[in-house]
Short mmCIF file of N, CA and C and ligand atoms in Angstrom, two decimals:
data_model
loop_
_atom_site.label_atom_id
_atom_site.label_comp_id
_atom_site.label_asym_id
_atom_site.label_seq_id
_atom_site.Cartn_x
_atom_site.Cartn_y
_atom_site.Cartn_z
N MET A 1060 -15.62 29.78 1.04
CA MET A 1060 -15.09 28.81 2.08
C MET A 1060 -14.30 27.82 1.71
N THR A 1061 -13.17 27.47 2.27
CA THR A 1061 -12.33 26.43 1.96
C THR A 1061 -12.63 25.11 2.56
N THR A 1062 -12.27 24.02 2.03
CA THR A 1062 -12.57 22.88 2.48
C THR A 1062 -11.27 22.48 2.84
N PRO A 1063 -11.34 21.43 4.12
CA PRO A 1063 -10.31 20.88 4.50
C PRO A 1063 -9.46 20.00 3.64
N PRO A 1064 -8.14 20.14 3.78
CA PRO A 1064 -7.28 18.91 2.75
C PRO A 1064 -7.62 17.52 3.07
N LEU A 1065 -7.26 16.72 2.11
CA LEU A 1065 -7.37 15.36 2.05
C LEU A 1065 -5.98 14.87 2.44
N ARG A 1066 -6.05 13.67 3.16
CA ARG A 1066 -4.56 12.85 3.40
C ARG A 1066 -4.66 11.78 2.20
N LEU A 1067 -3.87 11.89 1.34
CA LEU A 1067 -4.06 11.06 0.06
C LEU A 1067 -2.90 10.25 -0.04
N PHE A 1068 -2.88 8.96 -0.73
CA PHE A 1068 -1.69 8.17 -1.14
C PHE A 1068 -2.15 7.11 -2.19
N PHE A 1069 -1.06 6.78 -2.97
CA PHE A 1069 -1.52 5.68 -3.88
C PHE A 1069 -1.14 4.40 -3.30
N ALA A 1070 -1.95 3.38 -3.42
CA ALA A 1070 -1.46 2.06 -2.91
C ALA A 1070 -1.98 1.04 -3.70
N LEU A 1071 -1.57 -0.35 -3.56
CA LEU A 1071 -2.37 -1.39 -3.96
C LEU A 1071 -3.24 -1.91 -2.96
N PRO A 1072 -4.66 -2.04 -3.25
CA PRO A 1072 -5.71 -2.41 -2.35
C PRO A 1072 -5.28 -3.98 -2.22
N CYS A 1073 -5.41 -4.56 -1.05
CA CYS A 1073 -5.42 -5.81 -0.85
C CYS A 1073 -6.63 -6.74 -1.24
N PRO A 1074 -6.61 -7.53 -2.34
CA PRO A 1074 -7.81 -8.27 -2.76
C PRO A 1074 -8.76 -9.01 -1.51
N ALA A 1075 -10.05 -9.06 -1.82
CA ALA A 1075 -10.80 -9.57 -0.68
C ALA A 1075 -10.46 -10.99 -0.35
N GLN A 1076 -10.02 -11.83 -1.43
CA GLN A 1076 -9.55 -13.29 -1.10
C GLN A 1076 -8.11 -13.24 -0.26
N LEU A 1077 -7.35 -12.27 -0.55
CA LEU A 1077 -5.96 -12.37 0.01
C LEU A 1077 -6.24 -11.79 1.39
N THR A 1078 -7.12 -10.76 1.52
CA THR A 1078 -7.48 -10.24 2.94
C THR A 1078 -7.87 -11.30 3.92
N GLY A 1079 -8.71 -12.19 3.30
CA GLY A 1079 -9.28 -13.32 4.11
C GLY A 1079 -8.20 -14.31 4.55
N ASP A 1080 -7.44 -14.64 3.60
CA ASP A 1080 -6.07 -15.59 3.87
C ASP A 1080 -5.24 -14.92 4.85
N ILE A 1081 -4.95 -13.67 4.70
CA ILE A 1081 -3.96 -12.97 5.69
C ILE A 1081 -4.42 -12.96 7.11
N THR A 1082 -5.69 -12.48 7.10
CA THR A 1082 -6.33 -12.27 8.32
C THR A 1082 -6.54 -13.62 9.29
N ALA A 1083 -6.86 -14.69 8.43
CA ALA A 1083 -7.18 -16.16 8.95
C ALA A 1083 -5.62 -16.37 9.49
N TRP A 1084 -4.67 -16.35 8.82
CA TRP A 1084 -3.40 -16.78 9.22
C TRP A 1084 -2.99 -15.82 10.61
N ARG A 1085 -3.04 -14.64 10.42
CA ARG A 1085 -2.74 -13.86 11.56
C ARG A 1085 -3.68 -13.89 12.73
N ALA A 1086 -4.88 -14.51 12.63
CA ALA A 1086 -5.55 -15.02 13.89
C ALA A 1086 -4.93 -15.97 14.57
N GLY A 1087 -4.26 -16.64 13.88
CA GLY A 1087 -3.56 -17.75 14.55
C GLY A 1087 -1.99 -17.63 15.20
N VAL A 1088 -1.58 -16.33 15.12
CA VAL A 1088 -0.53 -15.97 15.56
C VAL A 1088 -0.44 -15.10 16.68
N ALA A 1089 0.17 -15.42 17.79
CA ALA A 1089 0.38 -14.56 18.79
C ALA A 1089 1.15 -13.39 18.78
N LEU A 1090 0.12 -12.41 18.35
CA LEU A 1090 0.60 -11.08 17.99
C LEU A 1090 0.49 -9.97 18.91
N GLU A 1091 1.57 -9.07 19.04
CA GLU A 1091 1.52 -8.21 20.13
C GLU A 1091 1.30 -6.84 19.30
N GLY A 1092 0.77 -6.03 19.90
CA GLY A 1092 0.48 -4.74 19.12
C GLY A 1092 -0.96 -4.62 18.61
N LYS A 1093 -1.09 -3.61 17.86
CA LYS A 1093 -2.51 -3.44 17.34
C LYS A 1093 -2.51 -3.89 15.89
N PRO A 1094 -3.63 -4.82 15.63
CA PRO A 1094 -3.48 -5.46 14.16
C PRO A 1094 -4.22 -4.24 13.27
N VAL A 1095 -3.84 -4.10 12.02
CA VAL A 1095 -4.51 -3.39 11.08
C VAL A 1095 -5.77 -3.98 10.75
N ALA A 1096 -6.91 -3.07 10.54
CA ALA A 1096 -8.16 -3.59 10.20
C ALA A 1096 -8.07 -4.30 8.78
N PRO A 1097 -8.76 -5.48 8.75
CA PRO A 1097 -8.82 -6.01 7.41
C PRO A 1097 -9.05 -5.39 6.46
N GLU A 1098 -9.91 -4.20 6.34
CA GLU A 1098 -10.39 -3.43 5.28
C GLU A 1098 -9.32 -2.29 4.81
N ASN A 1099 -8.47 -2.20 5.83
CA ASN A 1099 -7.17 -1.30 5.72
C ASN A 1099 -5.87 -1.84 5.13
N LEU A 1100 -5.89 -3.25 4.71
CA LEU A 1100 -4.75 -3.90 4.41
C LEU A 1100 -4.40 -3.42 2.99
N HIS A 1101 -3.03 -3.01 2.68
CA HIS A 1101 -2.79 -2.45 1.48
C HIS A 1101 -1.29 -2.42 1.50
N LEU A 1102 -0.68 -1.93 0.23
CA LEU A 1102 0.68 -1.77 0.14
C LEU A 1102 0.88 -0.36 -0.60
N THR A 1103 1.54 0.57 0.18
CA THR A 1103 1.65 1.82 -0.22
C THR A 1103 2.66 2.03 -1.36
N LEU A 1104 2.05 2.72 -2.37
CA LEU A 1104 3.23 3.14 -3.31
C LEU A 1104 3.85 4.61 -3.41
N ALA A 1105 3.01 5.50 -3.02
CA ALA A 1105 3.43 6.79 -2.92
C ALA A 1105 2.42 7.68 -1.84
N PHE A 1106 3.12 8.42 -0.98
CA PHE A 1106 2.39 9.17 0.15
C PHE A 1106 2.48 10.53 -0.31
N LEU A 1107 1.07 11.07 -0.34
CA LEU A 1107 1.17 12.48 -0.77
C LEU A 1107 0.83 13.41 0.31
N GLY A 1108 0.32 12.76 1.52
CA GLY A 1108 -0.07 13.65 2.40
C GLY A 1108 -1.31 14.69 2.19
N ALA A 1109 -1.38 15.96 3.05
CA ALA A 1109 -2.57 16.62 2.93
C ALA A 1109 -2.49 17.37 1.47
N GLN A 1110 -3.65 17.18 0.83
CA GLN A 1110 -3.84 17.84 -0.39
C GLN A 1110 -5.20 18.54 -0.65
N PRO A 1111 -5.09 19.45 -1.55
CA PRO A 1111 -6.53 20.16 -1.54
C PRO A 1111 -7.42 19.24 -2.38
N ARG A 1112 -8.68 19.30 -2.16
CA ARG A 1112 -9.60 18.33 -2.92
C ARG A 1112 -9.62 18.40 -4.21
N GLY A 1113 -9.17 19.61 -4.78
CA GLY A 1113 -9.08 19.90 -6.16
C GLY A 1113 -7.93 19.29 -6.99
N GLN A 1114 -7.08 18.57 -6.10
CA GLN A 1114 -6.05 17.75 -6.78
C GLN A 1114 -6.52 16.31 -7.28
N ILE A 1115 -7.66 15.79 -6.73
CA ILE A 1115 -7.90 14.81 -7.00
C ILE A 1115 -8.01 14.51 -8.42
N GLU A 1116 -8.71 15.25 -9.22
CA GLU A 1116 -8.76 15.11 -10.73
C GLU A 1116 -7.58 15.06 -11.20
N PRO A 1117 -6.63 15.98 -11.10
CA PRO A 1117 -5.28 15.85 -11.68
C PRO A 1117 -4.56 14.60 -11.44
N LEU A 1118 -4.74 14.18 -10.04
CA LEU A 1118 -4.04 12.87 -9.76
C LEU A 1118 -4.51 11.59 -10.43
N ALA A 1119 -5.95 11.69 -10.49
CA ALA A 1119 -6.70 10.58 -11.29
C ALA A 1119 -6.16 10.64 -12.84
N ALA A 1120 -6.11 11.77 -13.37
CA ALA A 1120 -5.68 11.67 -14.80
C ALA A 1120 -4.33 11.30 -15.00
N LEU A 1121 -3.45 11.52 -14.05
CA LEU A 1121 -2.11 11.09 -13.89
C LEU A 1121 -1.96 9.59 -13.73
N ALA A 1122 -2.83 9.09 -13.03
CA ALA A 1122 -2.87 7.57 -12.66
C ALA A 1122 -3.33 7.01 -14.01
N ALA A 1123 -4.37 7.70 -14.56
CA ALA A 1123 -5.01 6.92 -15.83
C ALA A 1123 -3.98 6.90 -17.00
N SER A 1124 -3.08 7.58 -17.05
CA SER A 1124 -2.10 7.88 -18.06
C SER A 1124 -0.81 6.86 -17.91
N LEU A 1125 -0.88 6.09 -16.82
CA LEU A 1125 0.38 5.16 -16.65
C LEU A 1125 -0.11 3.78 -17.27
N THR A 1126 0.86 3.16 -17.72
CA THR A 1126 0.62 1.80 -18.47
C THR A 1126 1.34 0.71 -17.81
N PRO A 1127 1.09 0.60 -16.33
CA PRO A 1127 1.89 -0.46 -15.72
C PRO A 1127 1.16 -2.09 -15.91
N ALA A 1128 2.24 -2.88 -15.89
CA ALA A 1128 1.85 -4.40 -16.07
C ALA A 1128 1.43 -5.10 -15.02
N SER A 1129 0.52 -6.01 -14.95
CA SER A 1129 0.10 -6.75 -13.80
C SER A 1129 1.34 -7.88 -13.42
N PHE A 1130 1.15 -8.38 -12.19
CA PHE A 1130 2.11 -9.24 -11.86
C PHE A 1130 1.78 -10.02 -10.60
N ILE A 1131 2.59 -10.94 -10.12
CA ILE A 1131 2.20 -11.70 -8.84
C ILE A 1131 3.15 -11.09 -7.91
N LEU A 1132 2.83 -10.74 -6.73
CA LEU A 1132 3.49 -10.19 -5.65
C LEU A 1132 3.61 -11.46 -4.54
N ARG A 1133 5.04 -11.82 -4.41
CA ARG A 1133 4.92 -13.08 -3.40
C ARG A 1133 5.46 -12.50 -2.05
N LEU A 1134 4.68 -12.55 -1.16
CA LEU A 1134 4.91 -11.93 0.21
C LEU A 1134 5.35 -13.15 1.10
N ASP A 1135 6.58 -13.09 1.39
CA ASP A 1135 7.20 -14.03 2.00
C ASP A 1135 8.12 -14.00 3.37
N ARG A 1136 8.07 -12.64 3.56
CA ARG A 1136 9.06 -12.17 4.69
C ARG A 1136 8.24 -11.47 5.77
N LEU A 1137 8.12 -12.11 6.83
CA LEU A 1137 7.37 -11.56 7.95
C LEU A 1137 8.54 -11.06 8.87
N ALA A 1138 8.38 -9.63 9.08
CA ALA A 1138 9.54 -8.84 9.69
C ALA A 1138 8.99 -7.83 10.56
N ARG A 1139 9.79 -7.16 11.17
CA ARG A 1139 9.25 -5.90 12.15
C ARG A 1139 10.35 -5.03 12.18
N TRP A 1140 10.21 -3.70 12.07
CA TRP A 1140 10.94 -2.47 12.09
C TRP A 1140 11.12 -2.01 13.40
N LYS A 1141 11.94 -1.25 13.63
CA LYS A 1141 12.28 -0.72 14.91
C LYS A 1141 11.33 0.08 15.47
N ASN A 1142 10.46 0.75 14.39
CA ASN A 1142 9.26 1.55 14.74
C ASN A 1142 8.13 0.72 15.23
N GLY A 1143 8.23 -0.51 15.38
CA GLY A 1143 6.98 -1.43 15.82
C GLY A 1143 6.21 -1.71 14.74
N LEU A 1144 6.58 -1.60 13.44
CA LEU A 1144 5.50 -1.93 12.23
C LEU A 1144 5.87 -3.55 12.00
N LEU A 1145 4.90 -4.22 12.22
CA LEU A 1145 4.93 -5.76 11.93
C LEU A 1145 4.42 -5.96 10.29
N HIS A 1146 5.15 -6.42 9.54
CA HIS A 1146 4.81 -6.55 8.28
C HIS A 1146 5.13 -7.84 7.49
N LEU A 1147 4.48 -7.88 6.27
CA LEU A 1147 5.01 -8.96 5.37
C LEU A 1147 5.66 -7.95 4.18
N ALA A 1148 6.69 -8.83 3.71
CA ALA A 1148 7.28 -8.23 2.51
C ALA A 1148 7.68 -9.13 1.64
N PRO A 1149 8.17 -8.67 0.19
CA PRO A 1149 8.47 -9.59 -0.79
C PRO A 1149 10.02 -9.87 -0.61
N GLY A 1150 10.34 -11.33 -0.57
CA GLY A 1150 11.94 -11.60 -0.66
C GLY A 1150 12.39 -11.25 -1.93
N THR A 1151 11.83 -11.33 -3.17
CA THR A 1151 12.16 -10.75 -4.32
C THR A 1151 11.27 -9.77 -4.78
N LEU A 1152 11.77 -8.68 -5.28
CA LEU A 1152 11.09 -7.62 -5.89
C LEU A 1152 10.70 -7.89 -7.28
N PRO A 1153 9.37 -8.04 -7.49
CA PRO A 1153 8.87 -8.17 -9.10
C PRO A 1153 9.40 -6.76 -9.82
N PRO A 1154 9.92 -7.04 -11.01
CA PRO A 1154 10.17 -5.86 -11.59
C PRO A 1154 9.25 -4.84 -12.04
N GLU A 1155 8.10 -5.66 -12.38
CA GLU A 1155 6.94 -4.63 -12.67
C GLU A 1155 6.38 -3.74 -11.40
N LEU A 1156 6.59 -4.24 -10.04
CA LEU A 1156 6.48 -3.39 -8.94
C LEU A 1156 7.30 -2.31 -8.91
N VAL A 1157 8.65 -2.60 -9.26
CA VAL A 1157 9.64 -1.35 -9.16
C VAL A 1157 9.15 -0.54 -10.37
N ASP A 1158 8.73 -1.03 -11.42
CA ASP A 1158 8.49 -0.11 -12.64
C ASP A 1158 7.18 0.68 -12.14
N LEU A 1159 5.99 0.24 -11.72
CA LEU A 1159 4.93 0.93 -11.17
C LEU A 1159 5.30 1.98 -10.17
N GLU A 1160 6.15 1.78 -9.40
CA GLU A 1160 6.57 2.64 -8.15
C GLU A 1160 7.30 3.85 -8.98
N ARG A 1161 8.19 3.61 -9.78
CA ARG A 1161 9.10 4.47 -10.37
C ARG A 1161 8.42 5.42 -11.23
N GLN A 1162 7.37 4.66 -12.19
CA GLN A 1162 6.57 5.57 -13.14
C GLN A 1162 5.89 6.71 -12.15
N LEU A 1163 5.24 6.03 -11.23
CA LEU A 1163 4.37 6.89 -10.42
C LEU A 1163 5.09 8.11 -9.67
N ARG A 1164 6.16 7.62 -9.27
CA ARG A 1164 7.01 8.72 -8.67
C ARG A 1164 7.48 9.73 -9.49
N GLN A 1165 8.12 9.58 -10.80
CA GLN A 1165 8.68 10.34 -11.66
C GLN A 1165 7.42 11.31 -12.24
N ARG A 1166 6.15 10.78 -12.52
CA ARG A 1166 5.03 11.49 -12.90
C ARG A 1166 4.70 12.49 -11.88
N LEU A 1167 4.64 12.08 -10.62
CA LEU A 1167 4.14 12.86 -9.58
C LEU A 1167 5.33 14.05 -9.21
N LEU A 1168 6.49 13.81 -9.19
CA LEU A 1168 7.47 14.71 -8.90
C LEU A 1168 7.38 15.83 -10.33
N ALA A 1169 7.31 15.26 -11.32
CA ALA A 1169 7.26 16.15 -12.55
C ALA A 1169 5.91 16.96 -12.44
N ALA A 1170 4.82 16.49 -11.76
CA ALA A 1170 3.73 17.31 -11.64
C ALA A 1170 3.84 18.49 -10.40
N GLY A 1171 4.84 18.25 -9.72
CA GLY A 1171 5.03 19.04 -8.58
C GLY A 1171 4.78 18.85 -7.06
N PHE A 1172 4.53 17.43 -7.00
CA PHE A 1172 4.26 16.90 -5.64
C PHE A 1172 5.60 16.68 -4.94
N SER A 1173 5.52 16.53 -3.82
CA SER A 1173 6.54 16.33 -2.93
C SER A 1173 6.41 15.08 -2.39
N LEU A 1174 7.43 14.29 -2.55
CA LEU A 1174 7.44 12.87 -2.03
C LEU A 1174 8.61 12.46 -1.14
N GLU A 1175 8.47 11.44 -0.41
CA GLU A 1175 9.57 11.16 0.47
C GLU A 1175 10.85 10.92 -0.38
N SER A 1176 12.00 11.10 0.01
CA SER A 1176 13.22 10.78 -0.77
C SER A 1176 13.78 9.36 -0.48
N ARG A 1177 13.17 8.76 0.72
CA ARG A 1177 13.66 7.19 0.96
C ARG A 1177 13.48 6.28 0.14
N ALA A 1178 14.38 5.22 0.09
CA ALA A 1178 13.97 4.24 -0.92
C ALA A 1178 12.76 3.55 -0.60
N PHE A 1179 12.22 2.92 -1.63
CA PHE A 1179 10.86 2.38 -1.72
C PHE A 1179 11.16 0.97 -1.11
N LYS A 1180 10.36 0.74 -0.06
CA LYS A 1180 10.49 -0.44 0.72
C LYS A 1180 9.12 -1.14 0.76
N PRO A 1181 8.70 -1.85 -0.19
CA PRO A 1181 7.39 -2.43 -0.27
C PRO A 1181 6.92 -3.19 0.98
N HIS A 1182 5.96 -3.12 1.59
CA HIS A 1182 5.51 -3.79 2.60
C HIS A 1182 3.88 -3.78 2.73
N LEU A 1183 3.35 -4.85 3.21
CA LEU A 1183 1.97 -4.81 3.90
C LEU A 1183 1.98 -4.82 5.43
N THR A 1184 1.56 -3.73 5.99
CA THR A 1184 1.49 -3.76 7.51
C THR A 1184 0.43 -4.70 8.13
N LEU A 1185 0.77 -5.49 8.97
CA LEU A 1185 0.06 -6.28 9.78
C LEU A 1185 -0.56 -5.86 10.95
N ALA A 1186 0.59 -5.17 11.89
CA ALA A 1186 0.16 -4.71 13.05
C ALA A 1186 1.05 -3.42 13.42
N ARG A 1187 0.65 -2.45 14.45
CA ARG A 1187 1.53 -1.44 14.62
C ARG A 1187 1.87 -1.59 16.29
N HIS A 1188 2.75 -0.85 16.57
CA HIS A 1188 3.09 -0.94 18.27
C HIS A 1188 3.58 -2.48 18.52
N CYS A 1189 4.15 -3.17 17.50
CA CYS A 1189 4.61 -4.54 18.10
C CYS A 1189 6.02 -4.55 18.50
N THR A 1190 6.07 -5.17 19.72
CA THR A 1190 7.17 -5.03 20.44
C THR A 1190 8.31 -6.08 20.13
N LYS A 1191 7.83 -7.16 19.60
CA LYS A 1191 8.66 -8.39 19.20
C LYS A 1191 8.02 -9.18 17.91
N LEU A 1192 8.93 -9.66 17.33
CA LEU A 1192 8.76 -10.46 16.11
C LEU A 1192 8.26 -11.85 16.74
N PRO A 1193 6.87 -12.20 16.16
CA PRO A 1193 6.48 -13.62 16.58
C PRO A 1193 7.37 -14.67 16.15
N GLY A 1194 7.34 -15.71 16.84
CA GLY A 1194 8.34 -16.93 16.54
C GLY A 1194 7.88 -17.44 15.21
N THR A 1195 6.72 -17.27 14.79
CA THR A 1195 6.12 -18.25 13.77
C THR A 1195 7.00 -18.17 12.57
N PRO A 1196 7.14 -19.08 11.60
CA PRO A 1196 7.83 -18.94 10.40
C PRO A 1196 7.12 -18.06 9.48
N SER A 1197 7.72 -17.46 8.45
CA SER A 1197 7.14 -16.68 7.40
C SER A 1197 6.26 -17.36 6.78
N PRO A 1198 4.93 -16.80 6.54
CA PRO A 1198 4.08 -17.45 5.67
C PRO A 1198 4.30 -17.27 4.24
N THR A 1199 3.70 -17.77 3.23
CA THR A 1199 4.04 -17.32 1.72
C THR A 1199 2.46 -17.05 1.25
N PHE A 1200 2.31 -15.83 0.73
CA PHE A 1200 1.12 -15.33 0.08
C PHE A 1200 1.40 -14.76 -1.40
N ASP A 1201 0.77 -15.42 -2.24
CA ASP A 1201 0.81 -14.86 -3.65
C ASP A 1201 -0.29 -13.76 -3.99
N TRP A 1202 -0.06 -12.59 -4.12
CA TRP A 1202 -0.90 -11.56 -4.49
C TRP A 1202 -1.05 -11.28 -5.96
N PRO A 1203 -2.12 -11.52 -6.64
CA PRO A 1203 -2.27 -11.27 -7.96
C PRO A 1203 -2.62 -9.81 -8.27
N VAL A 1204 -1.51 -8.82 -8.62
CA VAL A 1204 -1.72 -7.42 -8.54
C VAL A 1204 -2.04 -7.15 -9.84
N SER A 1205 -3.26 -6.69 -9.74
CA SER A 1205 -4.10 -6.33 -11.11
C SER A 1205 -4.81 -4.81 -11.12
N GLU A 1206 -4.48 -4.11 -10.18
CA GLU A 1206 -4.92 -2.72 -10.01
C GLU A 1206 -4.23 -1.93 -9.02
N PHE A 1207 -4.26 -0.49 -9.16
CA PHE A 1207 -3.75 0.20 -8.03
C PHE A 1207 -4.83 1.30 -7.86
N ALA A 1208 -4.54 1.98 -6.61
CA ALA A 1208 -5.74 3.01 -6.29
C ALA A 1208 -5.19 4.19 -5.62
N LEU A 1209 -6.04 5.26 -5.86
CA LEU A 1209 -5.94 6.44 -4.80
C LEU A 1209 -6.74 6.30 -3.84
N PHE A 1210 -6.16 6.46 -2.53
CA PHE A 1210 -6.99 6.40 -1.38
C PHE A 1210 -6.98 7.75 -0.56
N VAL A 1211 -7.92 8.00 0.13
CA VAL A 1211 -8.00 9.09 1.16
C VAL A 1211 -7.86 8.29 2.61
N SER A 1212 -7.20 8.80 3.38
CA SER A 1212 -7.05 8.24 4.77
C SER A 1212 -7.97 9.24 5.59
N GLU A 1213 -8.87 8.87 6.37
CA GLU A 1213 -9.91 9.39 7.11
C GLU A 1213 -9.84 8.96 8.61
N ASN A 1214 -10.27 10.05 9.38
CA ASN A 1214 -10.36 9.49 10.74
C ASN A 1214 -12.00 9.18 11.07
N THR A 1215 -12.32 7.94 11.60
CA THR A 1215 -13.53 7.71 11.74
C THR A 1215 -13.81 7.18 13.33
N ALA A 1216 -15.15 6.84 13.64
CA ALA A 1216 -15.38 6.58 15.06
C ALA A 1216 -14.48 5.26 15.17
N LYS A 1217 -14.23 4.26 14.07
CA LYS A 1217 -13.33 2.99 14.18
C LYS A 1217 -12.12 3.14 14.18
N GLY A 1218 -11.45 4.43 13.98
CA GLY A 1218 -10.15 4.51 13.77
C GLY A 1218 -10.10 5.02 12.45
N THR A 1219 -8.60 5.13 11.96
CA THR A 1219 -8.23 5.47 10.56
C THR A 1219 -8.75 4.50 9.62
N ARG A 1220 -9.41 4.99 8.75
CA ARG A 1220 -9.93 4.07 7.47
C ARG A 1220 -9.61 4.75 6.33
N TYR A 1221 -9.50 3.81 5.41
CA TYR A 1221 -9.04 4.43 3.81
C TYR A 1221 -10.38 4.08 2.98
N ARG A 1222 -10.46 5.20 2.23
CA ARG A 1222 -11.49 5.22 1.04
C ARG A 1222 -10.76 5.36 -0.22
N VAL A 1223 -11.39 4.49 -1.27
CA VAL A 1223 -10.67 4.52 -2.44
C VAL A 1223 -11.45 5.68 -3.31
N LEU A 1224 -10.58 6.50 -3.89
CA LEU A 1224 -11.18 7.55 -4.68
C LEU A 1224 -11.17 7.27 -6.15
N GLY A 1225 -10.37 6.32 -6.64
CA GLY A 1225 -10.12 5.99 -7.76
C GLY A 1225 -9.46 4.73 -8.01
N GLN A 1226 -9.57 4.04 -8.98
CA GLN A 1226 -8.65 2.79 -9.14
C GLN A 1226 -8.40 2.45 -10.49
N TRP A 1227 -7.45 1.87 -10.90
CA TRP A 1227 -6.92 1.62 -12.36
C TRP A 1227 -6.37 0.43 -12.45
N PRO A 1228 -6.67 -0.30 -13.67
CA PRO A 1228 -6.17 -1.60 -13.83
C PRO A 1228 -4.67 -1.60 -14.29
N LEU A 1229 -4.08 -2.65 -13.91
CA LEU A 1229 -2.84 -2.94 -14.64
C LEU A 1229 -2.94 -3.87 -15.83
N ARG A 1230 -2.15 -3.57 -16.71
CA ARG A 1230 -2.30 -4.43 -18.09
C ARG A 1230 -2.07 -5.92 -17.91
N PRO A 1231 -3.06 -6.76 -18.33
CA PRO A 1231 -2.84 -8.07 -18.15
C PRO A 1231 -1.61 -8.52 -18.98
N GLN A 1232 -0.92 -9.41 -18.31
CA GLN A 1232 0.37 -10.14 -18.95
C GLN A 1232 -0.07 -11.58 -19.53
N ALA A 1233 0.46 -12.09 -20.52
CA ALA A 1233 0.17 -13.48 -20.87
C ALA A 1233 0.89 -14.27 -19.96
N PRO A 1234 0.41 -15.55 -19.37
CA PRO A 1234 1.11 -16.30 -18.34
C PRO A 1234 2.43 -16.72 -19.11
N THR A 1235 3.38 -16.94 -18.34
CA THR A 1235 5.02 -17.51 -18.57
C THR A 1235 4.76 -18.99 -18.45
P1 ATP B 1109 -2.65 6.29 11.76
O1 ATP B 1109 -1.42 7.21 11.37
O2 ATP B 1109 -3.74 7.04 11.77
O3 ATP B 1109 -2.33 5.35 12.76
P2 ATP B 1109 -2.11 4.99 9.14
O4 ATP B 1109 -0.74 5.05 9.35
O5 ATP B 1109 -2.73 3.70 8.68
O6 ATP B 1109 -2.95 5.35 10.56
P3 ATP B 1109 -2.06 7.33 7.45
O7 ATP B 1109 -0.93 7.79 8.32
O8 ATP B 1109 -2.92 8.01 6.98
O9 ATP B 1109 -2.52 6.08 8.13
O10 ATP B 1109 -0.98 6.61 6.42
C1 ATP B 1109 -1.60 5.95 5.33
C2 ATP B 1109 -0.71 5.25 4.51
O11 ATP B 1109 0.62 6.00 3.96
C3 ATP B 1109 0.08 4.09 5.43
O12 ATP B 1109 0.65 2.94 4.47
C4 ATP B 1109 1.27 4.78 6.02
O13 ATP B 1109 2.34 3.90 6.13
C5 ATP B 1109 1.81 5.71 4.76
N1 ATP B 1109 2.43 6.79 5.27
C6 ATP B 1109 2.01 7.93 6.20
N2 ATP B 1109 2.72 8.72 6.47
C7 ATP B 1109 3.74 8.47 5.45
C8 ATP B 1109 5.07 9.11 5.17
N3 ATP B 1109 5.26 10.38 5.79
N4 ATP B 1109 5.74 8.81 4.21
C9 ATP B 1109 5.64 7.73 3.53
N5 ATP B 1109 4.39 7.04 3.82
C10 ATP B 1109 3.50 7.31 4.65
MG1 MG B 1110 0.31 6.87 10.02
#
């Protein structure tokens, strides 16, 4: 018997404290569109799409073999794309984030996974189907990034929800 494939992706899970701060700020903004559920807030690093269950183990081994450094991600750009995605993005890309995405991409491609060839545009989605950018000024959130995770995206009675299949710490760095 074959089991159905899983919809997998690697992402940075939004820490609980930051989730609280972002959703509290979002509640005060006149938002159009469908807000992303607080428990789904994340920043995608690599989208793998439908994969057999048997790939979880090699993906976890691949993730565990990376040696990325921790960093602070400052989200300070509120923006909307033409596809209706309202999001927060960093005005300045931390080199550690670029390095983490590059390491992951290179290792996944070398292992035979297909990935999007589009440039990496890191963002945390706030709402979908948003028809216009709210007039509010961009907030600033500092995200202490200390882990990344492998998620499965699932259809549930409450809509799409993500479940962590594994997570890996980033190497602590001495404060500068
Ligand atoms: P839904 O599609 O059910 O409305 P969703 O977009 O949150 O919800 P998924 O489509 O499973 O859930 O996507 C999981 C994550 O992967 C999201 O961050 C999404 O933006 C990203 N993603 C989905 N499809 C692609 C793709 N083709 N290329 C790159 N990233 C993708
Ligand atoms: Mg989607």
